[in-house]
């Protein structure tokens, strides 16, 4: 015997599983599903058939979920999280670059490859990856502005460091090759490059997109 | 079959115009659009809700939980002041596009 309540509970669980990162407004969807089942049953379908029609009419769950996901931008915690992410990732990047500089360029310039340097490179890569993800996710005004400022500061530090040829950390005179200084500059400019890239993409997308939702 | 982009673009003006007649809920909105378009504007049920929620976040509409005649929970939506302004703007734009298109079509038969 078909148990409608049990079937709807199962449907809810499936929806929860599909939307695990962004809980969908299940109450409202369930209310809709029940209306549809009621109508289909009146038209002569069995409860099981009506449920199937109702669920099918919702369309693909992942599409609906991705539409709800876009709404996340309106959550106030999201910009705060993104901004904290930007600060943490840029601090990590800066710490990585500084550690690199300490390893290779304390009294004089002496490139060497050891475990510590590899660890530093990994740290820089992880920070860069994090910044890339953050740049893509920063869609709201607040996190875009803060991230722009962070990018400018990092690029500024990189530029300052690039032109600061002669004095080492302890003030001694040293000769640092341009490729090394350029490399550090590039790393510190990466967030800015990512930021511009993502902004550019957003502008192009905004120009091409139609008004409102992509799928209805 | 109306193109997906056009269906998407018309969702907001249609929802606003429907709500201008009085508060309504997701299921009824879909059914009414279906009926008024003689089944040609067939929205995927699930996709209306993200649109409604987005419009609510933008302050165009507001919602409240209520009950149907049979006691079932229902989320009712109604128009806010900004929604009315947005609707007027939509009407203006769609009328303009329609006017241009109709004018061009007329010229083809002259």
PDB file of C-alpha atoms in Angstrom:
ATOM      1  CA  UNK A   1       0.000   0.000   0.000  1.00  0.00           C
ATOM      2  CA  UNK A   2       1.374   3.381  -1.034  1.00  0.00           C
ATOM      3  CA  UNK A   3       1.943   5.712   1.897  1.00  0.00           C
ATOM      4  CA  UNK A   4       1.888   9.317   0.691  1.00  0.00           C
ATOM      5  CA  UNK A   5       3.227  10.781   3.931  1.00  0.00           C
ATOM      6  CA  UNK A   6       6.134   8.347   3.909  1.00  0.00           C
ATOM      7  CA  UNK A   7       6.822   9.131   0.230  1.00  0.00           C
ATOM      8  CA  UNK A   8       6.820  12.870   0.908  1.00  0.00           C
ATOM      9  CA  UNK A   9       9.201  12.376   3.843  1.00  0.00           C
ATOM     10  CA  UNK A  10      11.513  10.470   1.523  1.00  0.00           C
ATOM     11  CA  UNK A  11      11.253  13.230  -1.058  1.00  0.00           C
ATOM     12  CA  UNK A  12      12.176  15.785   1.611  1.00  0.00           C
ATOM     13  CA  UNK A  13      15.218  13.736   2.529  1.00  0.00           C
ATOM     14  CA  UNK A  14      16.276  13.546  -1.114  1.00  0.00           C
ATOM     15  CA  UNK A  15      15.890  17.304  -1.482  1.00  0.00           C
ATOM     16  CA  UNK A  16      17.882  17.910   1.697  1.00  0.00           C
ATOM     17  CA  UNK A  17      20.611  15.636   0.389  1.00  0.00           C
ATOM     18  CA  UNK A  18      20.672  17.501  -2.923  1.00  0.00           C
ATOM     19  CA  UNK A  19      20.753  20.902  -1.311  1.00  0.00           C
ATOM     20  CA  UNK A  20      22.986  20.078   1.588  1.00  0.00           C
ATOM     21  CA  UNK A  21      25.082  23.241   1.221  1.00  0.00           C
ATOM     22  CA  UNK A  22      22.123  25.529   0.739  1.00  0.00           C
ATOM     23  CA  UNK A  23      18.960  24.368   2.451  1.00  0.00           C
ATOM     24  CA  UNK A  24      16.122  24.950   0.052  1.00  0.00           C
ATOM     25  CA  UNK A  25      12.858  26.375   1.370  1.00  0.00           C
ATOM     26  CA  UNK A  26      11.466  22.880   1.771  1.00  0.00           C
ATOM     27  CA  UNK A  27       8.291  23.903   3.581  1.00  0.00           C
ATOM     28  CA  UNK A  28       7.222  26.001   0.657  1.00  0.00           C
ATOM     29  CA  UNK A  29       8.175  23.382  -1.927  1.00  0.00           C
ATOM     30  CA  UNK A  30       6.350  20.700   0.016  1.00  0.00           C
ATOM     31  CA  UNK A  31       3.242  22.861   0.195  1.00  0.00           C
ATOM     32  CA  UNK A  32       3.463  23.256  -3.597  1.00  0.00           C
ATOM     33  CA  UNK A  33       3.936  19.512  -4.066  1.00  0.00           C
ATOM     34  CA  UNK A  34       0.858  18.755  -1.947  1.00  0.00           C
ATOM     35  CA  UNK A  35      -1.264  21.189  -3.977  1.00  0.00           C
ATOM     36  CA  UNK A  36      -0.132  19.499  -7.166  1.00  0.00           C
ATOM     37  CA  UNK A  37      -0.801  15.994  -5.795  1.00  0.00           C
ATOM     38  CA  UNK A  38      -4.273  17.068  -4.679  1.00  0.00           C
ATOM     39  CA  UNK A  39      -5.041  18.465  -8.134  1.00  0.00           C
ATOM     40  CA  UNK A  40      -3.706  15.422  -9.979  1.00  0.00           C
ATOM     41  CA  UNK A  41      -5.644  13.057  -7.716  1.00  0.00           C
ATOM     42  CA  UNK A  42      -8.816  15.034  -8.479  1.00  0.00           C
ATOM     43  CA  UNK A  43      -8.011  14.586 -12.178  1.00  0.00           C
ATOM     44  CA  UNK A  44      -7.966  10.832 -11.632  1.00  0.00           C
ATOM     45  CA  UNK A  45      -4.365   9.850 -10.928  1.00  0.00           C
ATOM     46  CA  UNK A  46      -3.409   7.627  -8.023  1.00  0.00           C
ATOM     47  CA  UNK A  47      -1.451   9.221  -5.170  1.00  0.00           C
ATOM     48  CA  UNK A  48       1.751   7.507  -6.296  1.00  0.00           C
ATOM     49  CA  UNK A  49       1.343   8.739  -9.867  1.00  0.00           C
ATOM     50  CA  UNK A  50       0.405  12.214  -8.692  1.00  0.00           C
ATOM     51  CA  UNK A  51       3.513  12.395  -6.527  1.00  0.00           C
ATOM     52  CA  UNK A  52       5.661  11.386  -9.476  1.00  0.00           C
ATOM     53  CA  UNK A  53       4.100  14.069 -11.698  1.00  0.00           C
ATOM     54  CA  UNK A  54       4.545  16.668  -8.951  1.00  0.00           C
ATOM     55  CA  UNK A  55       8.192  15.837  -8.412  1.00  0.00           C
ATOM     56  CA  UNK A  56       8.871  15.810 -12.150  1.00  0.00           C
ATOM     57  CA  UNK A  57       7.236  19.217 -12.540  1.00  0.00           C
ATOM     58  CA  UNK A  58       9.796  20.688 -10.166  1.00  0.00           C
ATOM     59  CA  UNK A  59      12.419  20.117 -12.816  1.00  0.00           C
ATOM     60  CA  UNK A  60      15.975  19.093 -12.140  1.00  0.00           C
ATOM     61  CA  UNK A  61      16.890  19.459  -8.492  1.00  0.00           C
ATOM     62  CA  UNK A  62      20.448  20.611  -9.149  1.00  0.00           C
ATOM     63  CA  UNK A  63      19.200  23.485 -11.313  1.00  0.00           C
ATOM     64  CA  UNK A  64      16.803  24.621  -8.656  1.00  0.00           C
ATOM     65  CA  UNK A  65      19.555  24.301  -6.073  1.00  0.00           C
ATOM     66  CA  UNK A  66      21.975  26.373  -8.132  1.00  0.00           C
ATOM     67  CA  UNK A  67      19.317  29.090  -8.463  1.00  0.00           C
ATOM     68  CA  UNK A  68      18.851  29.126  -4.691  1.00  0.00           C
ATOM     69  CA  UNK A  69      22.601  29.165  -4.272  1.00  0.00           C
ATOM     70  CA  UNK A  70      22.772  32.427  -6.195  1.00  0.00           C
ATOM     71  CA  UNK A  71      20.568  33.926  -3.511  1.00  0.00           C
ATOM     72  CA  UNK A  72      23.273  33.346  -0.948  1.00  0.00           C
ATOM     73  CA  UNK A  73      24.703  36.675  -1.968  1.00  0.00           C
ATOM     74  CA  UNK A  74      21.991  38.329   0.080  1.00  0.00           C
ATOM     75  CA  UNK A  75      23.095  36.661   3.273  1.00  0.00           C
ATOM     76  CA  UNK A  76      24.883  39.142   5.566  1.00  0.00           C
ATOM     77  CA  UNK A  77      27.286  36.508   6.887  1.00  0.00           C
ATOM     78  CA  UNK A  78      28.573  35.714   3.431  1.00  0.00           C
ATOM     79  CA  UNK A  79      30.331  39.073   2.809  1.00  0.00           C
ATOM     80  CA  UNK A  80      31.780  38.922   6.331  1.00  0.00           C
ATOM     81  CA  UNK A  81      33.078  35.404   5.722  1.00  0.00           C
ATOM     82  CA  UNK A  82      34.476  36.405   2.346  1.00  0.00           C
ATOM     83  CA  UNK A  83      36.202  39.460   3.787  1.00  0.00           C
ATOM     84  CA  UNK A  84      37.741  37.376   6.586  1.00  0.00           C
ATOM     85  CA  UNK A  85      38.813  34.880   3.925  1.00  0.00           C
ATOM     86  CA  UNK A  86      40.471  37.617   1.889  1.00  0.00           C
ATOM     87  CA  UNK A  87      42.328  38.949   4.914  1.00  0.00           C
ATOM     88  CA  UNK A  88      43.461  35.466   5.983  1.00  0.00           C
ATOM     89  CA  UNK A  89      44.510  34.411   2.469  1.00  0.00           C
ATOM     90  CA  UNK A  90      46.391  37.633   1.748  1.00  0.00           C
ATOM     91  CA  UNK A  91      48.112  37.462   5.117  1.00  0.00           C
ATOM     92  CA  UNK A  92      49.147  33.876   4.305  1.00  0.00           C
ATOM     93  CA  UNK A  93      50.432  34.972   0.907  1.00  0.00           C
ATOM     94  CA  UNK A  94      52.404  37.809   2.449  1.00  0.00           C
ATOM     95  CA  UNK A  95      53.748  35.511   5.166  1.00  0.00           C
ATOM     96  CA  UNK A  96      54.795  33.025   2.471  1.00  0.00           C
ATOM     97  CA  UNK A  97      56.596  35.686   0.460  1.00  0.00           C
ATOM     98  CA  UNK A  98      58.304  37.035   3.595  1.00  0.00           C
ATOM     99  CA  UNK A  99      59.402  33.537   4.607  1.00  0.00           C
ATOM    100  CA  UNK A 100      60.791  33.052   1.117  1.00  0.00           C
ATOM    101  CA  UNK A 101      62.655  36.343   1.392  1.00  0.00           C
ATOM    102  CA  UNK A 102      64.054  35.382   4.790  1.00  0.00           C
ATOM    103  CA  UNK A 103      65.248  32.030   3.436  1.00  0.00           C
ATOM    104  CA  UNK A 104      66.898  33.352   0.313  1.00  0.00           C
ATOM    105  CA  UNK A 105      67.640  36.944   0.994  1.00  0.00           C
ATOM    106  CA  UNK A 106      68.498  37.720   4.590  1.00  0.00           C
ATOM    107  CA  UNK A 107      72.083  38.984   4.561  1.00  0.00           C
ATOM    108  CA  UNK A 108      72.815  38.290   0.937  1.00  0.00           C
ATOM    109  CA  UNK A 109      70.987  36.662  -1.935  1.00  0.00           C
ATOM    110  CA  UNK A 110      71.564  32.908  -1.856  1.00  0.00           C
ATOM    111  CA  UNK A 111      68.935  30.765  -3.624  1.00  0.00           C
ATOM    112  CA  UNK A 112      68.706  27.283  -2.187  1.00  0.00           C
ATOM    113  CA  UNK A 113      66.148  24.523  -2.279  1.00  0.00           C
ATOM    114  CA  UNK A 114      65.369  22.753   0.945  1.00  0.00           C
ATOM    115  CA  UNK A 115      62.315  21.427   2.727  1.00  0.00           C
ATOM    116  CA  UNK A 116      61.502  24.812   4.269  1.00  0.00           C
ATOM    117  CA  UNK A 117      61.541  26.496   0.864  1.00  0.00           C
ATOM    118  CA  UNK A 118      59.287  23.809  -0.591  1.00  0.00           C
ATOM    119  CA  UNK A 119      56.912  24.243   2.322  1.00  0.00           C
ATOM    120  CA  UNK A 120      56.871  27.987   1.675  1.00  0.00           C
ATOM    121  CA  UNK A 121      56.124  27.426  -2.013  1.00  0.00           C
ATOM    122  CA  UNK A 122      53.245  25.135  -1.030  1.00  0.00           C
ATOM    123  CA  UNK A 123      51.932  27.786   1.361  1.00  0.00           C
ATOM    124  CA  UNK A 124      52.035  30.406  -1.395  1.00  0.00           C
ATOM    125  CA  UNK A 125      50.257  28.044  -3.812  1.00  0.00           C
ATOM    126  CA  UNK A 126      47.532  27.268  -1.274  1.00  0.00           C
ATOM    127  CA  UNK A 127      47.054  30.981  -0.537  1.00  0.00           C
ATOM    128  CA  UNK A 128      46.904  31.763  -4.275  1.00  0.00           C
ATOM    129  CA  UNK A 129      44.338  29.023  -4.833  1.00  0.00           C
ATOM    130  CA  UNK A 130      42.287  30.339  -1.920  1.00  0.00           C
ATOM    131  CA  UNK A 131      42.408  33.855  -3.337  1.00  0.00           C
ATOM    132  CA  UNK A 132      41.278  32.578  -6.735  1.00  0.00           C
ATOM    133  CA  UNK A 133      38.266  30.885  -5.143  1.00  0.00           C
ATOM    134  CA  UNK A 134      37.526  33.987  -3.083  1.00  0.00           C
ATOM    135  CA  UNK A 135      37.758  36.257  -6.120  1.00  0.00           C
ATOM    136  CA  UNK A 136      35.227  34.070  -7.910  1.00  0.00           C
ATOM    137  CA  UNK A 137      32.886  34.000  -4.903  1.00  0.00           C
ATOM    138  CA  UNK A 138      33.098  37.720  -4.051  1.00  0.00           C
ATOM    139  CA  UNK A 139      29.990  38.929  -5.817  1.00  0.00           C
ATOM    140  CA  UNK A 140      28.661  41.420  -3.309  1.00  0.00           C
ATOM    141  CA  UNK A 141      29.698  45.042  -3.099  1.00  0.00           C
ATOM    142  CA  UNK A 142      31.347  44.903   0.347  1.00  0.00           C
ATOM    143  CA  UNK A 143      33.654  41.965  -0.296  1.00  0.00           C
ATOM    144  CA  UNK A 144      34.526  43.267  -3.756  1.00  0.00           C
ATOM    145  CA  UNK A 145      35.580  46.624  -2.304  1.00  0.00           C
ATOM    146  CA  UNK A 146      37.582  45.141   0.588  1.00  0.00           C
ATOM    147  CA  UNK A 147      39.236  42.631  -1.717  1.00  0.00           C
ATOM    148  CA  UNK A 148      40.155  45.422  -4.155  1.00  0.00           C
ATOM    149  CA  UNK A 149      41.828  47.285  -1.294  1.00  0.00           C
ATOM    150  CA  UNK A 150      43.679  44.129  -0.185  1.00  0.00           C
ATOM    151  CA  UNK A 151      44.858  43.543  -3.774  1.00  0.00           C
ATOM    152  CA  UNK A 152      46.089  47.134  -4.055  1.00  0.00           C
ATOM    153  CA  UNK A 153      48.016  46.909  -0.770  1.00  0.00           C
ATOM    154  CA  UNK A 154      49.660  43.624  -1.800  1.00  0.00           C
ATOM    155  CA  UNK A 155      50.563  44.983  -5.242  1.00  0.00           C
ATOM    156  CA  UNK A 156      51.920  48.123  -3.508  1.00  0.00           C
ATOM    157  CA  UNK A 157      54.135  46.060  -1.202  1.00  0.00           C
ATOM    158  CA  UNK A 158      55.321  44.049  -4.215  1.00  0.00           C
ATOM    159  CA  UNK A 159      56.162  47.168  -6.182  1.00  0.00           C
ATOM    160  CA  UNK A 160      57.987  48.733  -3.233  1.00  0.00           C
ATOM    161  CA  UNK A 161      59.959  45.538  -2.765  1.00  0.00           C
ATOM    162  CA  UNK A 162      60.774  45.395  -6.479  1.00  0.00           C
ATOM    163  CA  UNK A 163      62.445  48.791  -6.482  1.00  0.00           C
ATOM    164  CA  UNK A 164      64.128  48.328  -3.102  1.00  0.00           C
ATOM    165  CA  UNK A 165      67.265  46.846  -4.599  1.00  0.00           C
ATOM    166  CA  UNK A 166      70.130  47.650  -2.392  1.00  0.00           C
ATOM    167  CA  UNK A 167      69.122  47.474   1.219  1.00  0.00           C
ATOM    168  CA  UNK A 168      68.422  44.089   2.726  1.00  0.00           C
ATOM    169  CA  UNK A 169      66.193  43.464   5.693  1.00  0.00           C
ATOM    170  CA  UNK A 170      69.015  44.454   8.064  1.00  0.00           C
ATOM    171  CA  UNK A 171      70.034  47.382   5.912  1.00  0.00           C
ATOM    172  CA  UNK A 172      73.075  45.747   4.316  1.00  0.00           C
ATOM    173  CA  UNK A 173      73.896  46.212   0.676  1.00  0.00           C
ATOM    174  CA  UNK A 174      73.038  43.224  -1.477  1.00  0.00           C
ATOM    175  CA  UNK A 175      72.483  42.446  -5.068  1.00  0.00           C
ATOM    176  CA  UNK A 176      69.197  40.820  -5.787  1.00  0.00           C
ATOM    177  CA  UNK A 177      68.558  39.708  -9.365  1.00  0.00           C
ATOM    178  CA  UNK A 178      65.620  41.224 -11.186  1.00  0.00           C
ATOM    179  CA  UNK A 179      64.027  37.787 -11.854  1.00  0.00           C
ATOM    180  CA  UNK A 180      63.746  37.175  -8.132  1.00  0.00           C
ATOM    181  CA  UNK A 181      62.306  40.582  -7.341  1.00  0.00           C
ATOM    182  CA  UNK A 182      60.030  40.273 -10.366  1.00  0.00           C
ATOM    183  CA  UNK A 183      58.877  36.857  -9.178  1.00  0.00           C
ATOM    184  CA  UNK A 184      57.910  38.173  -5.779  1.00  0.00           C
ATOM    185  CA  UNK A 185      56.185  41.136  -7.428  1.00  0.00           C
ATOM    186  CA  UNK A 186      54.215  38.751  -9.640  1.00  0.00           C
ATOM    187  CA  UNK A 187      53.142  36.643  -6.652  1.00  0.00           C
ATOM    188  CA  UNK A 188      51.999  39.728  -4.768  1.00  0.00           C
ATOM    189  CA  UNK A 189      50.160  40.995  -7.838  1.00  0.00           C
ATOM    190  CA  UNK A 190      48.354  37.651  -8.338  1.00  0.00           C
ATOM    191  CA  UNK A 191      45.353  38.570  -6.140  1.00  0.00           C
ATOM    192  CA  UNK A 192      44.910  41.753  -8.153  1.00  0.00           C
ATOM    193  CA  UNK A 193      45.143  39.819 -11.430  1.00  0.00           C
ATOM    194  CA  UNK A 194      42.565  37.305 -10.184  1.00  0.00           C
ATOM    195  CA  UNK A 195      40.350  40.142  -8.996  1.00  0.00           C
ATOM    196  CA  UNK A 196      40.455  41.945 -12.352  1.00  0.00           C
ATOM    197  CA  UNK A 197      39.887  38.670 -14.218  1.00  0.00           C
ATOM    198  CA  UNK A 198      36.774  37.849 -12.187  1.00  0.00           C
ATOM    199  CA  UNK A 199      35.423  41.391 -12.421  1.00  0.00           C
ATOM    200  CA  UNK A 200      35.906  41.307 -16.185  1.00  0.00           C
ATOM    201  CA  UNK A 201      34.021  38.022 -16.389  1.00  0.00           C
ATOM    202  CA  UNK A 202      31.210  39.451 -14.300  1.00  0.00           C
ATOM    203  CA  UNK A 203      30.932  42.500 -16.564  1.00  0.00           C
ATOM    204  CA  UNK A 204      30.786  40.273 -19.657  1.00  0.00           C
ATOM    205  CA  UNK A 205      28.215  37.980 -18.029  1.00  0.00           C
ATOM    206  CA  UNK A 206      26.106  40.928 -16.892  1.00  0.00           C
ATOM    207  CA  UNK A 207      26.151  42.318 -20.421  1.00  0.00           C
ATOM    208  CA  UNK A 208      25.045  39.034 -21.944  1.00  0.00           C
ATOM    209  CA  UNK A 209      22.554  37.850 -19.364  1.00  0.00           C
ATOM    210  CA  UNK A 210      18.858  38.430 -19.688  1.00  0.00           C
ATOM    211  CA  UNK A 211      16.910  40.065 -16.933  1.00  0.00           C
ATOM    212  CA  UNK A 212      16.109  37.969 -13.893  1.00  0.00           C
ATOM    213  CA  UNK A 213      16.733  34.286 -13.578  1.00  0.00           C
ATOM    214  CA  UNK A 214      18.458  32.148 -16.131  1.00  0.00           C
ATOM    215  CA  UNK A 215      15.995  29.337 -15.863  1.00  0.00           C
ATOM    216  CA  UNK A 216      12.371  29.528 -14.988  1.00  0.00           C
TER     217      UNK A 216
ATOM    218  CA  UNK B   1       7.881  26.670 -27.502  1.00  0.00           C
ATOM    219  CA  UNK B   2       8.959  30.088 -26.226  1.00  0.00           C
ATOM    220  CA  UNK B   3      12.698  30.497 -25.839  1.00  0.00           C
ATOM    221  CA  UNK B   4      14.145  29.988 -22.378  1.00  0.00           C
ATOM    222  CA  UNK B   5      15.688  33.471 -22.280  1.00  0.00           C
ATOM    223  CA  UNK B   6      12.400  35.137 -23.107  1.00  0.00           C
ATOM    224  CA  UNK B   7      10.534  33.051 -20.545  1.00  0.00           C
ATOM    225  CA  UNK B   8      13.116  34.033 -17.930  1.00  0.00           C
ATOM    226  CA  UNK B   9      12.981  37.700 -18.872  1.00  0.00           C
ATOM    227  CA  UNK B  10       9.205  37.779 -18.608  1.00  0.00           C
ATOM    228  CA  UNK B  11       9.030  36.031 -15.225  1.00  0.00           C
ATOM    229  CA  UNK B  12       9.501  39.135 -13.098  1.00  0.00           C
ATOM    230  CA  UNK B  13       7.028  41.408 -14.910  1.00  0.00           C
ATOM    231  CA  UNK B  14       4.441  38.618 -14.971  1.00  0.00           C
ATOM    232  CA  UNK B  15       4.803  37.815 -11.267  1.00  0.00           C
ATOM    233  CA  UNK B  16       4.666  41.513 -10.355  1.00  0.00           C
ATOM    234  CA  UNK B  17       1.591  42.076 -12.489  1.00  0.00           C
ATOM    235  CA  UNK B  18      -0.145  39.021 -11.044  1.00  0.00           C
ATOM    236  CA  UNK B  19       0.597  40.124  -7.490  1.00  0.00           C
ATOM    237  CA  UNK B  20      -0.665  43.605  -8.287  1.00  0.00           C
ATOM    238  CA  UNK B  21      -4.130  42.029  -8.382  1.00  0.00           C
ATOM    239  CA  UNK B  22      -3.718  40.778  -4.824  1.00  0.00           C
ATOM    240  CA  UNK B  23      -1.607  38.391  -2.787  1.00  0.00           C
ATOM    241  CA  UNK B  24      -0.998  34.924  -4.118  1.00  0.00           C
ATOM    242  CA  UNK B  25       1.207  31.854  -3.647  1.00  0.00           C
ATOM    243  CA  UNK B  26       3.627  29.960  -5.854  1.00  0.00           C
ATOM    244  CA  UNK B  27       1.317  27.202  -7.021  1.00  0.00           C
ATOM    245  CA  UNK B  28      -1.491  29.608  -7.940  1.00  0.00           C
ATOM    246  CA  UNK B  29       0.920  31.925  -9.762  1.00  0.00           C
ATOM    247  CA  UNK B  30       2.153  29.075 -11.950  1.00  0.00           C
ATOM    248  CA  UNK B  31      -1.376  27.860 -12.658  1.00  0.00           C
ATOM    249  CA  UNK B  32      -2.593  31.311 -13.559  1.00  0.00           C
ATOM    250  CA  UNK B  33       0.296  31.997 -15.920  1.00  0.00           C
ATOM    251  CA  UNK B  34      -0.300  28.616 -17.513  1.00  0.00           C
ATOM    252  CA  UNK B  35      -4.002  29.331 -17.941  1.00  0.00           C
ATOM    253  CA  UNK B  36      -3.586  32.874 -19.215  1.00  0.00           C
ATOM    254  CA  UNK B  37      -1.017  31.792 -21.806  1.00  0.00           C
ATOM    255  CA  UNK B  38      -3.190  28.818 -22.788  1.00  0.00           C
ATOM    256  CA  UNK B  39      -0.439  26.487 -21.648  1.00  0.00           C
ATOM    257  CA  UNK B  40       2.228  28.103 -23.802  1.00  0.00           C
ATOM    258  CA  UNK B  41       4.118  29.657 -20.891  1.00  0.00           C
ATOM    259  CA  UNK B  42       4.877  26.547 -18.935  1.00  0.00           C
ATOM    260  CA  UNK B  43       7.233  27.380 -16.083  1.00  0.00           C
ATOM    261  CA  UNK B  44       9.152  24.601 -14.435  1.00  0.00           C
ATOM    262  CA  UNK B  45       7.518  24.578 -11.007  1.00  0.00           C
ATOM    263  CA  UNK B  46      10.748  24.555  -9.051  1.00  0.00           C
ATOM    264  CA  UNK B  47      12.190  27.544 -10.854  1.00  0.00           C
ATOM    265  CA  UNK B  48       9.534  30.009  -9.797  1.00  0.00           C
ATOM    266  CA  UNK B  49      10.610  29.827  -6.163  1.00  0.00           C
ATOM    267  CA  UNK B  50      14.166  31.108  -6.628  1.00  0.00           C
ATOM    268  CA  UNK B  51      12.650  33.958  -8.684  1.00  0.00           C
ATOM    269  CA  UNK B  52      10.153  34.769  -5.924  1.00  0.00           C
ATOM    270  CA  UNK B  53      12.846  34.637  -3.254  1.00  0.00           C
ATOM    271  CA  UNK B  54      15.147  36.852  -5.264  1.00  0.00           C
ATOM    272  CA  UNK B  55      12.385  39.404  -5.733  1.00  0.00           C
ATOM    273  CA  UNK B  56      11.702  39.279  -2.015  1.00  0.00           C
ATOM    274  CA  UNK B  57      15.367  39.874  -1.229  1.00  0.00           C
ATOM    275  CA  UNK B  58      15.335  42.844  -3.572  1.00  0.00           C
ATOM    276  CA  UNK B  59      12.420  44.297  -1.665  1.00  0.00           C
ATOM    277  CA  UNK B  60       9.959  44.085  -4.557  1.00  0.00           C
ATOM    278  CA  UNK B  61       7.580  41.709  -2.816  1.00  0.00           C
ATOM    279  CA  UNK B  62       6.980  40.447   0.718  1.00  0.00           C
ATOM    280  CA  UNK B  63       5.751  37.122   2.022  1.00  0.00           C
ATOM    281  CA  UNK B  64       3.815  35.687   4.928  1.00  0.00           C
ATOM    282  CA  UNK B  65       2.839  32.195   5.985  1.00  0.00           C
ATOM    283  CA  UNK B  66      -0.875  31.568   5.950  1.00  0.00           C
ATOM    284  CA  UNK B  67      -3.280  28.710   5.597  1.00  0.00           C
ATOM    285  CA  UNK B  68      -5.362  27.408   2.742  1.00  0.00           C
ATOM    286  CA  UNK B  69      -9.084  26.755   3.081  1.00  0.00           C
ATOM    287  CA  UNK B  70      -8.258  23.158   3.977  1.00  0.00           C
ATOM    288  CA  UNK B  71      -5.762  24.199   6.640  1.00  0.00           C
ATOM    289  CA  UNK B  72      -2.595  23.534   4.651  1.00  0.00           C
ATOM    290  CA  UNK B  73       0.350  25.882   5.172  1.00  0.00           C
ATOM    291  CA  UNK B  74       0.888  28.277   2.314  1.00  0.00           C
ATOM    292  CA  UNK B  75       3.372  31.073   1.705  1.00  0.00           C
ATOM    293  CA  UNK B  76       1.595  34.101   0.324  1.00  0.00           C
ATOM    294  CA  UNK B  77       3.383  36.833  -1.571  1.00  0.00           C
ATOM    295  CA  UNK B  78       2.268  40.400  -2.082  1.00  0.00           C
ATOM    296  CA  UNK B  79       3.580  43.479  -3.818  1.00  0.00           C
ATOM    297  CA  UNK B  80       5.620  46.158  -2.056  1.00  0.00           C
ATOM    298  CA  UNK B  81       6.003  49.780  -3.090  1.00  0.00           C
ATOM    299  CA  UNK B  82       9.275  49.134  -4.930  1.00  0.00           C
ATOM    300  CA  UNK B  83       7.569  46.250  -6.697  1.00  0.00           C
ATOM    301  CA  UNK B  84       4.911  48.586  -8.032  1.00  0.00           C
ATOM    302  CA  UNK B  85       7.581  50.926  -9.355  1.00  0.00           C
ATOM    303  CA  UNK B  86       9.450  47.996 -10.916  1.00  0.00           C
ATOM    304  CA  UNK B  87       6.223  46.770 -12.501  1.00  0.00           C
ATOM    305  CA  UNK B  88       5.529  50.184 -14.036  1.00  0.00           C
ATOM    306  CA  UNK B  89       9.034  50.196 -15.473  1.00  0.00           C
ATOM    307  CA  UNK B  90       8.607  46.688 -16.879  1.00  0.00           C
ATOM    308  CA  UNK B  91       5.321  47.665 -18.506  1.00  0.00           C
ATOM    309  CA  UNK B  92       6.934  50.716 -20.037  1.00  0.00           C
ATOM    310  CA  UNK B  93       9.832  48.669 -21.468  1.00  0.00           C
ATOM    311  CA  UNK B  94       7.707  45.801 -22.750  1.00  0.00           C
ATOM    312  CA  UNK B  95       5.231  48.224 -24.318  1.00  0.00           C
ATOM    313  CA  UNK B  96       8.090  49.998 -26.032  1.00  0.00           C
ATOM    314  CA  UNK B  97       9.513  46.765 -27.433  1.00  0.00           C
ATOM    315  CA  UNK B  98       6.068  45.613 -28.478  1.00  0.00           C
ATOM    316  CA  UNK B  99       5.394  48.971 -30.145  1.00  0.00           C
ATOM    317  CA  UNK B 100       8.595  48.868 -32.159  1.00  0.00           C
ATOM    318  CA  UNK B 101       7.984  45.266 -33.188  1.00  0.00           C
ATOM    319  CA  UNK B 102       4.352  45.885 -34.129  1.00  0.00           C
ATOM    320  CA  UNK B 103       5.317  48.977 -36.127  1.00  0.00           C
ATOM    321  CA  UNK B 104       7.936  47.050 -38.069  1.00  0.00           C
ATOM    322  CA  UNK B 105       5.545  44.189 -38.700  1.00  0.00           C
ATOM    323  CA  UNK B 106       2.908  46.590 -40.006  1.00  0.00           C
ATOM    324  CA  UNK B 107       5.391  48.131 -42.430  1.00  0.00           C
ATOM    325  CA  UNK B 108       6.069  44.721 -43.949  1.00  0.00           C
ATOM    326  CA  UNK B 109       2.474  44.492 -45.127  1.00  0.00           C
ATOM    327  CA  UNK B 110       2.167  48.014 -46.488  1.00  0.00           C
TER     328      UNK B 110
END
